[in-house]
Amino acid sequence: MPLETTSPLPQHRRHGSSAGQPLTRRDGVLKVTGRATYAADNHPDGILYAVTAVSSIARGRVTALDVEAAKAHPGVVEVLTPANRPPLAHDPDEKMPPFGFRVEVLQDDTVRYVNQPIAIVIAETLEAATEGAALLNPVYEVEPARTDLESGKRFDPEGIGIGAPARTAHGDIEAGLAAAVRVTEADYVTPPQYHNAMEPHAVVAQWDGDRVTIDMPNQTLALSCASYAAYFGIPAENVLIRSPFLGGGFGSKAILNGPQILAILAARMLNRPVKLALTRAQMYGPVGHRGRTWQKLRLGVDEEGRLTALHHQALCTTSSFDEFLEPAANASLPLYASPAILAEHEGLRLDVGTPGPMRAPGLASGSAALEVAMDEAAEACGMDPLDFRLANYAETEPVTGKPFSSKALRECYAEGAKRFGWSGRPLAPRTMRDENGFLIGWGMGTAVFHCPHFPAEARATLRADGTALMETAGADMGQGAWTALAQIAAEALGLDPDQVELHSGISSLPDGGIAGGSGHTASAGLALHNAGEDAIARLAELATNDPASPLFGAGNIGVVARSGRLHRRDDESRGESYAEILARAGRSDVVGTAKTARDPAVASAHAMYSHGAVFAEVKVDPDLGQIRVARLVGAFAAGRIINPRLVRSQYFGGMIWGASFALHEEAIADRRTGRIMNADLAEYHVPVNADVPSLDAILIPEDDPHVNPIGVKGVGEIGITGTVGAIANAVWHATGVRVRRFPVRVEDLLISREFA
């Protein structure tokens, strides 16, 4: 099939594309053969190894460290403590926007959470550094740990998440509740969850004068360069971050953390390369997590099952010294039509590491509560859960009244229900069993995620041999960005993807924006698209102004870029190859560039979201209360799909994480000490293969002319948001037990009279 391209530029247009094709991942072979180089795989000459010594208490101060014993250990080179830490150019207790958090970099002897860095041991070998850290034998002055609702300090926050208001109101909530025929009110609890990417946080730092090269997994290359430059008092261009591969990020690798800063500082102090990699247990503290929430929902409903009021309150945990509150109540803002909506948040300070963005921040926790509350309201009305959601379908964004840039949620409901067999669902619970006597339940939930667009840059070079080089400093965390971005670039250039070399993952390239918020493909992709368009426009200018070219004089008519050739738009038999144009012009290449950002006028005029619906089947042992997810069917509308193979993979990953949220995942802290008792992958439960059910992801066609010029939305996080509630609702349908605490536990069922 010929590759064709079209363009909004006046002098040329594109036909067709490899975008939309299910190409296999470019990085797949490197990863499965072990040739992909992650941060900790780098071993420059003269490397030293750093190990973080961390606190074992949640609150207090370090009164003594046996530094001499550690330094006397063979192979130990230096021990960094608050007593000898070199100064930093930026105050670590002062935030740096937009993602700046207060960090612990040995600025004093105060301990604010378990696993806080209290020293760094640097040695010739990892073993020596590890043993040296064990010899420090810290002595503490311990204060009582504030670890729960009773001991924590409540406060009214100024903001939540990354710059969102703590309270959003639409209409009169009390009047709406008073006008309701029935009011559903319930409380929900979601647990703390910790980042457990396959690749722990790691850094290899080496200095050359006042320049530093950093190998690390990183989701925000340009922003991080600026932040590290501020900490070390050097120009941002003197910081080079190399991050070609990330073994999962989920938001945590967009944020600077103390251990990484200390490793870079140690490398400068000792004038040798230093490597530091956190252990699995050490990731439960300094690198962010999803904070616990306590949520209350009040839903007022009229005689026809339509909402009269939707009140969502969330009490969210943060650290004692910084603020990141899970914007959970905001999950109620974009989905359901109601004349009155109120989302409000309160904070709770605990002696924990500061939470941070974790896959689908706010919407994961908030939709878990909202979707169960919607099911409870449907039950109170005697309505099918899907019919109830359709009765409250929002044609415009409920709070702002803005039209959606696109919204195919009705189609998601219809196709998902059809594929799942929802029409055969009995309304009453405990009415279905399988051949083994297990209780069967069916539940559903609505999925939603916003569509951010981050400023990004790219460079496109068309070369004399007819191939191209595309460059942008983006990140591939496993989502397949290298492949999807190459497809977008190839489309813009009228080339086959195999003819496009993509360079990414290093900060010296044009800023590819933020790899997060499900916005990376749209942001970096648009920059690549526009850079490719610019390169083709420059090539077309060479040809149409050259009397020797068959395209001479076609500037006003326009040209078509296809399969490495430009053709006259009015006569496609007249054309020539890119190589021929460049050769005649005596050029080795032609370069196009682009800087892109969302048009503020478009952003203010439209509400931009991806939508979906998830349907779940669970089976519950009637004697033991054990729960297994048997089937998950998700239908999602997310604008233009660049690579359906990769998109399905992302939807599957999101639904699996939703199952983890619903049934498995929770960090359990000792209330006396604040220590996370299950800080490993043996006892911090995540799904394994045996827990993953039959998965089906339906890609609903959707054209969005407003979200960005390439029509791309995000798919990485939306799969969580409908799945958690769908599974919880299916558990109720199987057992008659309404569980409002996550993860759903066997004991929650066994102690219920409804289950017995």
PDB file of N, CA and C in Angstrom, residues 88 93 110 130 161 174 214 224 258 274 323 398 490 586 636:
ATOM      1  N   LEU A  88      24.237  23.376  48.601  1.00  0.00           N
ATOM      2  CA  LEU A  88      23.524  23.392  47.330  1.00  0.00           C
ATOM      3  C   LEU A  88      23.125  24.828  47.012  1.00  0.00           C
ATOM      4  N   ASP A  93      14.113  23.062  50.779  1.00  0.00           N
ATOM      5  CA  ASP A  93      12.788  23.249  51.363  1.00  0.00           C
ATOM      6  C   ASP A  93      11.962  24.281  50.602  1.00  0.00           C
ATOM      7  N   THR A 110      16.763  16.235  61.126  1.00  0.00           N
ATOM      8  CA  THR A 110      15.351  15.948  61.338  1.00  0.00           C
ATOM      9  C   THR A 110      14.909  14.748  60.504  1.00  0.00           C
ATOM     10  N   THR A 130      27.062  -0.981  50.766  1.00  0.00           N
ATOM     11  CA  THR A 130      25.942  -1.553  51.514  1.00  0.00           C
ATOM     12  C   THR A 130      26.360  -1.892  52.937  1.00  0.00           C
ATOM     13  N   GLY A 161      -3.575  18.400  43.975  1.00  0.00           N
ATOM     14  CA  GLY A 161      -2.913  17.913  42.767  1.00  0.00           C
ATOM     15  C   GLY A 161      -1.816  18.865  42.339  1.00  0.00           C
ATOM     16  N   GLU A 174     -27.277  22.166  48.417  1.00  0.00           N
ATOM     17  CA  GLU A 174     -28.276  21.853  49.432  1.00  0.00           C
ATOM     18  C   GLU A 174     -29.687  21.941  48.856  1.00  0.00           C
ATOM     19  N   ILE A 214      24.021  12.866  33.358  1.00  0.00           N
ATOM     20  CA  ILE A 214      23.220  12.069  34.284  1.00  0.00           C
ATOM     21  C   ILE A 214      22.477  10.999  33.494  1.00  0.00           C
ATOM     22  N   SER A 224      13.650  18.748  34.223  1.00  0.00           N
ATOM     23  CA  SER A 224      14.613  18.221  35.181  1.00  0.00           C
ATOM     24  C   SER A 224      15.986  18.854  35.003  1.00  0.00           C
ATOM     25  N   GLY A 258      15.369  13.229  46.652  1.00  0.00           N
ATOM     26  CA  GLY A 258      16.583  13.472  47.409  1.00  0.00           C
ATOM     27  C   GLY A 258      17.729  12.538  47.118  1.00  0.00           C
ATOM     28  N   VAL A 274      29.443   8.415  40.010  1.00  0.00           N
ATOM     29  CA  VAL A 274      28.769   7.755  41.127  1.00  0.00           C
ATOM     30  C   VAL A 274      27.455   7.167  40.639  1.00  0.00           C
ATOM     31  N   GLU A 323       2.882  19.455  50.446  1.00  0.00           N
ATOM     32  CA  GLU A 323       1.498  19.198  50.076  1.00  0.00           C
ATOM     33  C   GLU A 323       1.400  18.623  48.670  1.00  0.00           C
ATOM     34  N   PRO A 398     -20.458  19.291  32.754  1.00  0.00           N
ATOM     35  CA  PRO A 398     -21.482  19.695  33.716  1.00  0.00           C
ATOM     36  C   PRO A 398     -21.208  21.005  34.449  1.00  0.00           C
ATOM     37  N   ALA A 490       6.588   9.700  10.272  1.00  0.00           N
ATOM     38  CA  ALA A 490       6.596   9.163   8.912  1.00  0.00           C
ATOM     39  C   ALA A 490       5.411   9.684   8.114  1.00  0.00           C
ATOM     40  N   GLY A 586      22.035  20.769  -4.622  1.00  0.00           N
ATOM     41  CA  GLY A 586      23.344  20.688  -3.983  1.00  0.00           C
ATOM     42  C   GLY A 586      23.259  20.647  -2.474  1.00  0.00           C
ATOM     43  N   PHE A 636     -13.476   2.062  24.706  1.00  0.00           N
ATOM     44  CA  PHE A 636     -12.884   3.371  24.937  1.00  0.00           C
ATOM     45  C   PHE A 636     -12.878   4.203  23.652  1.00  0.00           C
TER      46      PHE A 636
END
